[in-house]
Coordinates of N, CA and C and ligand atoms in Angstrom, one line a residue:
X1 N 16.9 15.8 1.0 CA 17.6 15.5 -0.2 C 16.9 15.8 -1.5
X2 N 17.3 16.4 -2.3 CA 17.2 16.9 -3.8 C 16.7 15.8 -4.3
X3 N 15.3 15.0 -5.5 CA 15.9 13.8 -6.0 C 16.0 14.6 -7.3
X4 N 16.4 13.6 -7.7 CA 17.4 14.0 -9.3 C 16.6 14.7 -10.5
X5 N 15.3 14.8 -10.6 CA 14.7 15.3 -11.2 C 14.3 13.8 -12.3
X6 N 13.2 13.5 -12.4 CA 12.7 12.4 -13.5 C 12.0 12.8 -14.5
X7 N 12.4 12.5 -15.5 CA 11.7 12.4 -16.9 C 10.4 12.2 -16.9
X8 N 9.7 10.8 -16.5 CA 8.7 9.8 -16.6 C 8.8 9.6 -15.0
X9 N 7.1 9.6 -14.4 CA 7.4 9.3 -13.2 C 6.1 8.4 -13.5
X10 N 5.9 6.9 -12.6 CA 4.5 6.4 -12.2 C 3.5 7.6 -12.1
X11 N 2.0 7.0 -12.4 CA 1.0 7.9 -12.3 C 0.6 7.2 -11.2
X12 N 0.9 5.7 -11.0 CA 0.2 4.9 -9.8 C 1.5 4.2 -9.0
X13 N 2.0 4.7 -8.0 CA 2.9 3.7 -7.7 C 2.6 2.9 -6.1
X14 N 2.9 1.4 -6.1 CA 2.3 0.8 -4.6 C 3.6 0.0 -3.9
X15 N 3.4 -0.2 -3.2 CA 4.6 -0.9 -2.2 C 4.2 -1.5 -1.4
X16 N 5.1 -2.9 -1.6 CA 4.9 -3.8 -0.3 C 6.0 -3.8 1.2
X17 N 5.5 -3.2 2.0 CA 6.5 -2.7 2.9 C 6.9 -3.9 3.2
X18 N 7.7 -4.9 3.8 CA 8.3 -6.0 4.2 C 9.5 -6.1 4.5
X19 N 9.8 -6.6 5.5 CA 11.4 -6.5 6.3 C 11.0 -6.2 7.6
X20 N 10.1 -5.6 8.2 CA 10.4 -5.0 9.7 C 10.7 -5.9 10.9
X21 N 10.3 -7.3 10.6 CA 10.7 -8.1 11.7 C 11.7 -8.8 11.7
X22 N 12.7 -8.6 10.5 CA 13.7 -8.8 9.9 C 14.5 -8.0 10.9
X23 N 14.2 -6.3 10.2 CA 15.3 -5.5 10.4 C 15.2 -5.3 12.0
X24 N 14.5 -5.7 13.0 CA 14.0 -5.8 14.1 C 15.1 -6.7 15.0
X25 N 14.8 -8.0 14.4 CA 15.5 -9.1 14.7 C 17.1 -8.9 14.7
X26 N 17.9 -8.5 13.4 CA 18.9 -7.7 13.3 C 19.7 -7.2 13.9
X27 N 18.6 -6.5 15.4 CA 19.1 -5.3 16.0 C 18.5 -5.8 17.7
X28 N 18.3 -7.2 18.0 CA 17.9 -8.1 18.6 C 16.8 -7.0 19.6
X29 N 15.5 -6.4 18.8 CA 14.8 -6.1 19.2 C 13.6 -6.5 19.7
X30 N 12.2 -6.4 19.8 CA 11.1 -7.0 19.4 C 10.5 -6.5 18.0
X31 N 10.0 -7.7 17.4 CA 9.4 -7.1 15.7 C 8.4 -5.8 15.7
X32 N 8.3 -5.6 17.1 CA 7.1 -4.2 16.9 C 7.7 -3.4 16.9
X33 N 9.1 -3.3 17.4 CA 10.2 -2.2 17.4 C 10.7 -1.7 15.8
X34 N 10.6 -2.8 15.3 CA 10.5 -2.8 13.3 C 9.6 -2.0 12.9
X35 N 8.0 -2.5 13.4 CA 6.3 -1.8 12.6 C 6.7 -0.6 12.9
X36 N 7.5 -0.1 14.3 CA 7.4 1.4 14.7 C 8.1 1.9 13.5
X37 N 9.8 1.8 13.4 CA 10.1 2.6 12.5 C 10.0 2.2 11.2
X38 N 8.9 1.2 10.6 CA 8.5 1.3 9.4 C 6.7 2.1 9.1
X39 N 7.1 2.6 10.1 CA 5.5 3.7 10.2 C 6.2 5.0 9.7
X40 N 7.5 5.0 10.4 CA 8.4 6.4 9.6 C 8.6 6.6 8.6
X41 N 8.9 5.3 8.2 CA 8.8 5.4 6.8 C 8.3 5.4 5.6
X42 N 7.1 4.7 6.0 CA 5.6 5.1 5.5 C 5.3 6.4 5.5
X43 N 5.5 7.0 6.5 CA 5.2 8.5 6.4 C 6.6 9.1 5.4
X44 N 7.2 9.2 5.5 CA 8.3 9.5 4.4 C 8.3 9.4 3.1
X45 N 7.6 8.2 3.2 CA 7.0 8.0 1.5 C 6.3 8.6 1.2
X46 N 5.0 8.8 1.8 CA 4.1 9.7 1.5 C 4.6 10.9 1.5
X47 N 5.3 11.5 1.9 CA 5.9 13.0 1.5 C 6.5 12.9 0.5
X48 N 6.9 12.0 0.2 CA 8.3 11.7 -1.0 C 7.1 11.9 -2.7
X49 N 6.3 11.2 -2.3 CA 5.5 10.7 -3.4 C 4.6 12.1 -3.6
X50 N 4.0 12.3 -2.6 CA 3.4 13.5 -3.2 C 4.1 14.8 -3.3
X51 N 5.5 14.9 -2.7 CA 6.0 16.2 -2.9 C 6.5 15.8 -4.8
X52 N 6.7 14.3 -5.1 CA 6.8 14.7 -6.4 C 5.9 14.9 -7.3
X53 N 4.9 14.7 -6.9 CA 3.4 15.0 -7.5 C 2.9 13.7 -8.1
X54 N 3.3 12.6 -7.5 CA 2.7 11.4 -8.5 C 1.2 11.0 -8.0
X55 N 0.4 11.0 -8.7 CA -1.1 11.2 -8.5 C -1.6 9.8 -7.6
X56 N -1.1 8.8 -7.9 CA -1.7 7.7 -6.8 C -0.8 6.9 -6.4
X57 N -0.7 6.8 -4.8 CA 0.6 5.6 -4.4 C -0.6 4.2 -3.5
X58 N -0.6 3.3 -3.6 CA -1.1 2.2 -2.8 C 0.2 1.2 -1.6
X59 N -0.5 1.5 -0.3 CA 0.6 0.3 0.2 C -0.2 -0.5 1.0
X60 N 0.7 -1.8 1.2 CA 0.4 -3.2 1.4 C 0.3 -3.0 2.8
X61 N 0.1 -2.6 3.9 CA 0.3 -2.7 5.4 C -0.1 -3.6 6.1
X62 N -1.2 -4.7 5.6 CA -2.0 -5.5 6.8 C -2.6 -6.6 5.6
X63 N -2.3 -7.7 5.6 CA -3.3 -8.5 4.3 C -3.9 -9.8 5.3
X64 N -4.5 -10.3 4.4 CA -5.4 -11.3 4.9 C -4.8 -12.1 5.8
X65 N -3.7 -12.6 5.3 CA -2.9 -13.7 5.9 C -2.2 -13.3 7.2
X66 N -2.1 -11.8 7.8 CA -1.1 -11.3 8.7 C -2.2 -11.3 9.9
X67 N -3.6 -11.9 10.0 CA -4.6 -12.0 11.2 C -3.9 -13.7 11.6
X68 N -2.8 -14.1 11.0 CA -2.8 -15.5 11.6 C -1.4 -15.1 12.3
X69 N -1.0 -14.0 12.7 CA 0.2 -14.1 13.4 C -0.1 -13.8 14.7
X70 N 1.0 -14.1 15.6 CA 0.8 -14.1 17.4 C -0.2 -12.9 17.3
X71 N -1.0 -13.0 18.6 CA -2.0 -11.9 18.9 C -1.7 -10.5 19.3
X72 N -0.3 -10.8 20.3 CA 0.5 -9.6 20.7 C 0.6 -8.7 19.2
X73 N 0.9 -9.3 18.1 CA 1.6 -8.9 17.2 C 0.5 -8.1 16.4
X74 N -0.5 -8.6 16.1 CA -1.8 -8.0 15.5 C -2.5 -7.4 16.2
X75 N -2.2 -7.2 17.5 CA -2.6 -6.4 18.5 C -1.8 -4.4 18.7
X76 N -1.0 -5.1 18.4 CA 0.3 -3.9 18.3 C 0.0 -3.1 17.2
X77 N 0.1 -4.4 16.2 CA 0.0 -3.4 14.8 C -1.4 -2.6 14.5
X78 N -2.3 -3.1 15.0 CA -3.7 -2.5 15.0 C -3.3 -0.8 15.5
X79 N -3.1 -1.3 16.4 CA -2.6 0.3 17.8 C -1.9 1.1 17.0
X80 N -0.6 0.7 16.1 CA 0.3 1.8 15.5 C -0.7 2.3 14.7
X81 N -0.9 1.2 13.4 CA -1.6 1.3 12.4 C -2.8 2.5 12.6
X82 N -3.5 2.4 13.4 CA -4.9 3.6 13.7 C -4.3 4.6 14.2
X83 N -3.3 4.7 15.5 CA -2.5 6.0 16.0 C -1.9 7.0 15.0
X84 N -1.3 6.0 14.0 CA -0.3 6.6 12.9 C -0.9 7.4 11.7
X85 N -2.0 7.0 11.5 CA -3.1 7.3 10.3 C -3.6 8.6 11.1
X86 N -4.2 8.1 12.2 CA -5.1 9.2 12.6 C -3.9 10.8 13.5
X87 N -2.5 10.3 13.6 CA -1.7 11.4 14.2 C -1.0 12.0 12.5
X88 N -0.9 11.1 11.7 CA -0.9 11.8 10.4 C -1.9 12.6 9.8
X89 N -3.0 12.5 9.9 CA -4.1 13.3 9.4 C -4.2 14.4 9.3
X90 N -3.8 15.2 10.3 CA -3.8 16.6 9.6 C -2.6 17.4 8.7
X91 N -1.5 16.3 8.7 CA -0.9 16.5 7.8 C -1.3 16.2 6.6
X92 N -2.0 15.3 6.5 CA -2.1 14.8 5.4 C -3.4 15.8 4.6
X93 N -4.2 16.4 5.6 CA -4.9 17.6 5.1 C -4.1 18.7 4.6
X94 N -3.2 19.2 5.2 CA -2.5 20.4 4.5 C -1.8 20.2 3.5
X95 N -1.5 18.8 2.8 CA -0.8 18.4 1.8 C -2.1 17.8 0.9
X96 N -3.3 18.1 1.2 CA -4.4 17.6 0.1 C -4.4 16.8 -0.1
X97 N -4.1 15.5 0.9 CA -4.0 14.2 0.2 C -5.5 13.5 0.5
X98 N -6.1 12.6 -0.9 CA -7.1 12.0 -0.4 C -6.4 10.4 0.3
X99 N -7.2 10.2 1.5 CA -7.5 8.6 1.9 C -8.1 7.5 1.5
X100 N -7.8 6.8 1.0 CA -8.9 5.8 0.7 C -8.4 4.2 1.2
X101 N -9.2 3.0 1.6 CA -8.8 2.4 2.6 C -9.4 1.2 1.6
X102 N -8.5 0.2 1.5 CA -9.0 -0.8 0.6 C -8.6 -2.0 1.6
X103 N -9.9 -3.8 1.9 CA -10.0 -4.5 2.5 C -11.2 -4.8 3.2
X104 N -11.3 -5.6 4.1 CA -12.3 -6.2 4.8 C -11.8 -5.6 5.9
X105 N -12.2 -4.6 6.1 CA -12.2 -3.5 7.6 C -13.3 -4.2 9.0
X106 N -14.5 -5.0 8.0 CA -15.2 -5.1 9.3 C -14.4 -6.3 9.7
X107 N -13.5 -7.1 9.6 CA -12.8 -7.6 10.5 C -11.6 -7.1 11.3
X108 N -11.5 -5.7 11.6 CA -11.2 -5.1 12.4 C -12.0 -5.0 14.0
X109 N -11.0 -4.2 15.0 CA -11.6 -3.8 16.3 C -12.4 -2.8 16.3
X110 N -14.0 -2.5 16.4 CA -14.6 -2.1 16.3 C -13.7 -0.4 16.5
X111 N -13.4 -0.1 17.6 CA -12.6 1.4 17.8 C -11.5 2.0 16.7
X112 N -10.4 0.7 16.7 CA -9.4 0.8 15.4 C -10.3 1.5 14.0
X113 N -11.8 0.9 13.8 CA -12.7 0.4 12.6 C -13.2 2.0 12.6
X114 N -13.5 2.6 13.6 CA -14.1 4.1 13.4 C -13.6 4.9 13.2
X115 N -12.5 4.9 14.1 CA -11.4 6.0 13.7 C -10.7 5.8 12.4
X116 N -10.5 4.6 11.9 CA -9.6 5.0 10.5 C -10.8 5.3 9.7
X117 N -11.9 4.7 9.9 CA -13.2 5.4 8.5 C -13.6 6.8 8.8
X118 N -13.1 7.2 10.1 CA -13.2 9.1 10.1 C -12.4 9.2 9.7
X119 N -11.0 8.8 9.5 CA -9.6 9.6 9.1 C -10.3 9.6 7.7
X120 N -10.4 8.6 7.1 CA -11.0 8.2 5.5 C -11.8 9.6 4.7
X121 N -12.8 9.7 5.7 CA -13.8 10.7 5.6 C -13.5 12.0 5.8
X122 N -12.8 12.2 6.3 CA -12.4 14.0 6.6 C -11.3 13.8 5.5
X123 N -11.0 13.3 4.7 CA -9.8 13.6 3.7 C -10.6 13.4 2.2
X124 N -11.4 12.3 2.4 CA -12.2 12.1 1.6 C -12.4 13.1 -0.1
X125 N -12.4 14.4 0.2 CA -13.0 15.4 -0.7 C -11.5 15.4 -1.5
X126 N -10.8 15.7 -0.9 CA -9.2 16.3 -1.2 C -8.8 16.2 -2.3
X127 N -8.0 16.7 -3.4 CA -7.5 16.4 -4.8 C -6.7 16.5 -5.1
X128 N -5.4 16.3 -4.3 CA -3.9 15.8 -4.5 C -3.7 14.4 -4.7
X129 N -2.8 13.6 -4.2 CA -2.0 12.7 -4.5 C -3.7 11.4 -3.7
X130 N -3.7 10.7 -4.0 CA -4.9 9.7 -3.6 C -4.0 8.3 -2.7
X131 N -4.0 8.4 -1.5 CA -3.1 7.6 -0.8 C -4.0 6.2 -0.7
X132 N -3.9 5.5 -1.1 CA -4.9 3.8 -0.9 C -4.2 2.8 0.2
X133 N -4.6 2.7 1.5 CA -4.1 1.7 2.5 C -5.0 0.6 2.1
X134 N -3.8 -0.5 2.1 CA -4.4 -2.1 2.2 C -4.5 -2.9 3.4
X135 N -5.6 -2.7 4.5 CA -5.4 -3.2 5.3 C -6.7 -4.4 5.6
X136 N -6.0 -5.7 6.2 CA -7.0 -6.9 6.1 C -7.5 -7.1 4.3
X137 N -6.2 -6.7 3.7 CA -6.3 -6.7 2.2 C -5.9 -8.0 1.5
X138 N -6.6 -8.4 0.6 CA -6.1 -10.1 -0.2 C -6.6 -10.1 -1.4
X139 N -5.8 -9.8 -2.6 CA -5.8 -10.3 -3.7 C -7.4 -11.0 -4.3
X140 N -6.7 -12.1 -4.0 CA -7.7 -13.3 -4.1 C -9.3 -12.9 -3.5
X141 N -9.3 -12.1 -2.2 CA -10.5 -12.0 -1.5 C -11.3 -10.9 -2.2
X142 N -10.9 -9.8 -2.8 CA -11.0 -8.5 -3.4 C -11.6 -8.8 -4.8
X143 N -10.9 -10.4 -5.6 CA -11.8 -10.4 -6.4 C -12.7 -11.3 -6.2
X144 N -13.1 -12.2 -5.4 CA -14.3 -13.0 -5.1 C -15.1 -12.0 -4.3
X145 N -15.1 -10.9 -3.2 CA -15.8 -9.9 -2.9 C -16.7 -9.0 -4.0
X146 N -15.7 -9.0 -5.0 CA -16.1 -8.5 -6.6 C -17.5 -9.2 -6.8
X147 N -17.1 -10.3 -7.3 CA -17.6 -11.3 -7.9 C -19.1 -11.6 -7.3
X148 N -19.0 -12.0 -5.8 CA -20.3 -12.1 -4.8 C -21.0 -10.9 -5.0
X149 N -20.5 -9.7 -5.2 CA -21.6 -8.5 -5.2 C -21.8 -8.5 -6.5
X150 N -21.6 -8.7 -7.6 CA -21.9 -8.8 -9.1 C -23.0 -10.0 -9.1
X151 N -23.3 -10.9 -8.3 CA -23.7 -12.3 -8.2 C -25.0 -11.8 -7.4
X152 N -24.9 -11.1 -6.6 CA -25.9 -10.3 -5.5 C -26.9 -9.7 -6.4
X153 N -26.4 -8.7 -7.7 CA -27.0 -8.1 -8.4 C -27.7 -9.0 -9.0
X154 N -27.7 -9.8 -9.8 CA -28.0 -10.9 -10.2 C -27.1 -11.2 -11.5
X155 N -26.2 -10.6 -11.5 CA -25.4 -10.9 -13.1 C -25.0 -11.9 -13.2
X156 N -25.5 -13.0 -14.5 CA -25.0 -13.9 -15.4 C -23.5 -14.2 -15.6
X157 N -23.8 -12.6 -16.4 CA -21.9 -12.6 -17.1 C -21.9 -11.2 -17.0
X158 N -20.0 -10.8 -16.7 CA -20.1 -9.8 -16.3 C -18.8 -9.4 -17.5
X159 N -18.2 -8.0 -17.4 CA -17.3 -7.4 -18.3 C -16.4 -7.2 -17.6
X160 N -14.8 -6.9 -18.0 CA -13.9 -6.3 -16.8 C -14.6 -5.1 -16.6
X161 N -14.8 -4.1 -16.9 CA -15.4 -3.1 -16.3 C -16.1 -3.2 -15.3
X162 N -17.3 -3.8 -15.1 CA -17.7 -4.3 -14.5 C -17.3 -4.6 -13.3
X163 N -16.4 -5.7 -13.5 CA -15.3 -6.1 -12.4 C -14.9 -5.3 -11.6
X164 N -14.4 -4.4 -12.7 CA -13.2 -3.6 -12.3 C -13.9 -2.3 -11.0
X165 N -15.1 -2.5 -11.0 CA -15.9 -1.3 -10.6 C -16.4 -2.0 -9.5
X166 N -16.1 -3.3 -9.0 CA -16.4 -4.1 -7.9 C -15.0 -4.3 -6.8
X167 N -13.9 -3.8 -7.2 CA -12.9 -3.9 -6.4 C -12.9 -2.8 -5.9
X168 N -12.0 -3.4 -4.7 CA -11.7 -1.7 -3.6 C -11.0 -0.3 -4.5
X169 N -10.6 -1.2 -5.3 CA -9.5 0.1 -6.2 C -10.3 0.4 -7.3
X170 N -11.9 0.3 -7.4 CA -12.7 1.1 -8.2 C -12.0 2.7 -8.3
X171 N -11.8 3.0 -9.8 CA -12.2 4.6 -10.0 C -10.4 4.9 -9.7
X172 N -9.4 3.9 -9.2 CA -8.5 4.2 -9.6 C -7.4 3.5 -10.7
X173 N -6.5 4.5 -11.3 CA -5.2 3.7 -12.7 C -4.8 2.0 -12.1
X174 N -4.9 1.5 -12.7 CA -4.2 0.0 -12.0 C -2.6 0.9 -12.1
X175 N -1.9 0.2 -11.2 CA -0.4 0.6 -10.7 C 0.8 0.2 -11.8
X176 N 1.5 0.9 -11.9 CA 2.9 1.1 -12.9 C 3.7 0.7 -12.5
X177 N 3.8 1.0 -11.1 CA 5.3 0.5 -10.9 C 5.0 -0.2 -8.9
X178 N 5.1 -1.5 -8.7 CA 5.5 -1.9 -7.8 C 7.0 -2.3 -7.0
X179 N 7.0 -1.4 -6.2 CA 8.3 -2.2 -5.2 C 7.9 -3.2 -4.4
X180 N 9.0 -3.6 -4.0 CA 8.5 -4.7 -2.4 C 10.1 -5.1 -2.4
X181 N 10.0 -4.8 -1.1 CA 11.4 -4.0 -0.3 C 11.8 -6.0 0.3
X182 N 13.1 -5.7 1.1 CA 13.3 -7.0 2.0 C 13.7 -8.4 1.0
X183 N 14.5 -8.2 -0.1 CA 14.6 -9.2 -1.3 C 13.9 -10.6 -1.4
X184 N 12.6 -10.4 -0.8 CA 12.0 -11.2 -1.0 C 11.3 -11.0 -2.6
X185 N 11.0 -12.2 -3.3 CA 10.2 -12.1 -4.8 C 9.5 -12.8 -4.8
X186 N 8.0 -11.8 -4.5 CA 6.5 -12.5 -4.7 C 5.8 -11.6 -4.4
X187 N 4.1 -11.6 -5.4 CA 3.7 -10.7 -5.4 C 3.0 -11.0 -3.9
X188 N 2.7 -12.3 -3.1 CA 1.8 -12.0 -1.7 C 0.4 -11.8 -1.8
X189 N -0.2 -12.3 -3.0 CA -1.4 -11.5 -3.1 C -2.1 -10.4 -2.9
X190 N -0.8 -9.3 -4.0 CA -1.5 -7.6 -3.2 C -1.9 -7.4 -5.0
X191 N -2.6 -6.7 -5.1 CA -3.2 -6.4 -6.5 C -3.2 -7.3 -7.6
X192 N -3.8 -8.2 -7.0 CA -3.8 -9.6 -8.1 C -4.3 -9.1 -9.8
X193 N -5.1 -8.9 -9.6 CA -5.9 -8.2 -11.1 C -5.2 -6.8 -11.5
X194 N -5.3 -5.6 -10.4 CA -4.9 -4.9 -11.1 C -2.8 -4.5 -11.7
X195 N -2.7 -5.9 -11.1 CA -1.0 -5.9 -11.2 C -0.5 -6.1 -12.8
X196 N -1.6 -6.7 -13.7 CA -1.3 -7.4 -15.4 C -0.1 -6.7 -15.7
X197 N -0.1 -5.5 -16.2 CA 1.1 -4.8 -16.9 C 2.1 -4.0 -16.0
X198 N 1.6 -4.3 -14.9 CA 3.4 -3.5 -13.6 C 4.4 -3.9 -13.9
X199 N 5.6 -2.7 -13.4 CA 7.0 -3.1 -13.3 C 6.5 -4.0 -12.3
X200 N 7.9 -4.4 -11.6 CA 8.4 -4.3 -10.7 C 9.8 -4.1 -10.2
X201 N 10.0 -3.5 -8.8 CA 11.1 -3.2 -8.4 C 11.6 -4.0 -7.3
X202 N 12.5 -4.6 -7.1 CA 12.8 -5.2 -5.5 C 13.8 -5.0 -5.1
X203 N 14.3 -4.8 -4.0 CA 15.0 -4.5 -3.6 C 15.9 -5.7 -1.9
X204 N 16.9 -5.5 -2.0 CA 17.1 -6.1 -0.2 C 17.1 -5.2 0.5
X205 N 16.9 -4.0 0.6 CA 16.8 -3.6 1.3 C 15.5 -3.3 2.3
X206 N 15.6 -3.8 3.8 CA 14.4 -4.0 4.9 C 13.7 -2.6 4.9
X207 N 12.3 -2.3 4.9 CA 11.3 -1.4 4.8 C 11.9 -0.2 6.0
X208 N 12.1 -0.9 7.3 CA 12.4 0.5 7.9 C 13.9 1.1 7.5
X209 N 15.1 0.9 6.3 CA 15.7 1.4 6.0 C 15.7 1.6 4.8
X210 N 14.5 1.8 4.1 CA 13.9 2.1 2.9 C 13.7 3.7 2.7
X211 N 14.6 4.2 2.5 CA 14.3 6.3 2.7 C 14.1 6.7 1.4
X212 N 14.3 7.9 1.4 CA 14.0 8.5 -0.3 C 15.0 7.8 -0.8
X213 N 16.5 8.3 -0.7 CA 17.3 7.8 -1.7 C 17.1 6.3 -2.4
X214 N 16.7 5.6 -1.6 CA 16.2 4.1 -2.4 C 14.7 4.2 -2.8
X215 N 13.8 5.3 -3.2 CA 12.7 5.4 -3.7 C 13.0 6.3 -4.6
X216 N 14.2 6.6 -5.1 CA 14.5 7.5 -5.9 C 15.4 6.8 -7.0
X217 N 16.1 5.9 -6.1 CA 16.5 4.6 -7.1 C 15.9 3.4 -7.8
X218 N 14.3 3.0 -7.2 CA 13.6 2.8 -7.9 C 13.0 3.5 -8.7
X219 N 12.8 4.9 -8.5 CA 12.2 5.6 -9.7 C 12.7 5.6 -11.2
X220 N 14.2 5.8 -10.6 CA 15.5 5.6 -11.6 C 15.4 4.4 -12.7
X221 N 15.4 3.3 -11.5 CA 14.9 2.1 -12.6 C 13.5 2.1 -13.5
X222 N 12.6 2.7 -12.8 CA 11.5 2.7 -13.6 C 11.5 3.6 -14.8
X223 N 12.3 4.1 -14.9 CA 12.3 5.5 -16.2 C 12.9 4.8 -17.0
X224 N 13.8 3.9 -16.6 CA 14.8 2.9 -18.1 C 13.6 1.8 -18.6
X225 N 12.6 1.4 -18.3 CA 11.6 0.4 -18.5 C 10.9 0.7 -19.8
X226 N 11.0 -0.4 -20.9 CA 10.3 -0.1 -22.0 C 9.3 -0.6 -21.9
X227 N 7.8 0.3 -21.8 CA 6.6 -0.6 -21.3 C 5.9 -1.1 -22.3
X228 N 5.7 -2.0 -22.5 CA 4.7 -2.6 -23.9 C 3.3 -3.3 -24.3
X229 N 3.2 -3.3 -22.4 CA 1.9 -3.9 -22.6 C 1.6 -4.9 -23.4
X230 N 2.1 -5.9 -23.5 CA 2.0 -7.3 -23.9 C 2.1 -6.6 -25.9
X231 N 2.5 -5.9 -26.6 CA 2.2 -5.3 -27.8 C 3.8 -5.8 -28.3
Ligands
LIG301 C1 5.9 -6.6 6.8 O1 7.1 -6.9 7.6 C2 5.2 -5.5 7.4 C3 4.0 -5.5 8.0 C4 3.2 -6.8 8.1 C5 3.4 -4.3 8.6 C6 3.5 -3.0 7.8 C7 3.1 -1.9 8.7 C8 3.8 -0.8 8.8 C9 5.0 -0.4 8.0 C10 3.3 0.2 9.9 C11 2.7 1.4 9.4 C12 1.8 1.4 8.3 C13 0.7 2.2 8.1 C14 0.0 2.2 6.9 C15 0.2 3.2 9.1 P1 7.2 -8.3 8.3 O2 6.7 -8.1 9.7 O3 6.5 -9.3 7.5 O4 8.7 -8.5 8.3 P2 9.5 -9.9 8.2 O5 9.1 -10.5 6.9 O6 10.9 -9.4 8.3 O7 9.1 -10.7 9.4

């Protein structure tokens, strides 16, 4: 599909995938039958975003709070989650995309934990579109992780700079425009700090029937947005 051509596009745009055990349920599946085809769609996005050339997309996939669900279930997702990254990879090389992995990974499965920090590392150099996974990722945790290593240093008082150079999302735009799919409205603790001046977009519609045309309809909305930055 064509998208419509935009005026103004995000330089940073992130998404909170949500709905798959929803849209799962729906279709009286099991919820992993959801994670599967919202991996499609994850991958679809990432084509979508960098075939428009938008320089940074960030998504939500795995946060702090999703290690408290059934074991089958974080068991599963572990499996897609590493298969998926690492069977995307060399696509994601011929489209130049960098990887970068934001979270507390060493609470990961040691094997899961190697293979996504090689996928990380062979993309690493790349200078296209900068793809940021949030996985075992938390708001809250990201900036007290900050904070303990600024504390480590021995700093008193610190600057946002500073700060800002302590989170996983060092060296990248804080985000313009967030979605989060599944009509739920909350941010979940995904970019607590760097969220200050984001749209946002939400939608009902569930993550694995989230395709271009409704990432094109967000975009749509984001082009009518007068941004003002608190001014
Ligand atoms: C939220 O839906 C989604 C997740 C917790 C997992 C997201 C993971 C994927 C889309 C798989 C692929 C991702 C990558 C990065 C390889 P939910 O399970 O909370 O749905 P519900 O709210 O309807 O129960």
């Amino acid at each position: 599909m064509e998208h419509p051509g935009f005026k103004t596009l995000p330089t940073h745009i992130a998404m909170i995938m949500d709905g798959n055990g929803r849209w799962a349920k729906k279709r009286l599946l099991p919820r992993t039958a959801g994670h599967k085809v919202g991996l499609d769609t994850f991958v679809e996005m990432v084509d979508a975003c960098s075939d428009l050339g938008i320089p940074y997309m960030t998504v939500y996939a795995f946060s702090s709070e999703n290690w408290n669900r059934e074991k089958t279930e974080v068991d599963a997702l572990m499996s897609l989650m590493e298969s998926g990254i690492r069977r995307y990879t060399p696509e994601m090389h011929r489209k130049n995309i960098r990887l970068h992995l934001m979270g507390d990974l060493s609470r990961f499965p040691e094997k899961e934990r190697t293979s996504l920090l090689a996928c990380e590392e062979e993309l690493s150099q790349h200078t296209g579109m900068t793809l940021s996974i949030c996985l075992s990722y938390g708001g809250r945790q990201e900036i007290l992780h900050a904070v303990n290593e600024l504390l480590a240093e021995g700093k008193k008082e610190v600057t946002a700079e500073e700060l800002e150079q302590h989170l996983y999302s060092a060296g990248l735009p804080d985000p313009d425009l967030i979605i989060r799919t599944s009509g739920e409205y909350r941010i979940s603790n995904f970019l607590l700090w760097q969220s200050a001046y984001a749209e946002y977009y939400f939608t009902d519609v569930y993550w694995p029937d989230f395709k271009k045309e409704e990432l094109y309809k967000a975009l749509s909305s984001f082009e009518t947005r007068k941004r003002r930055f608190g001014k």
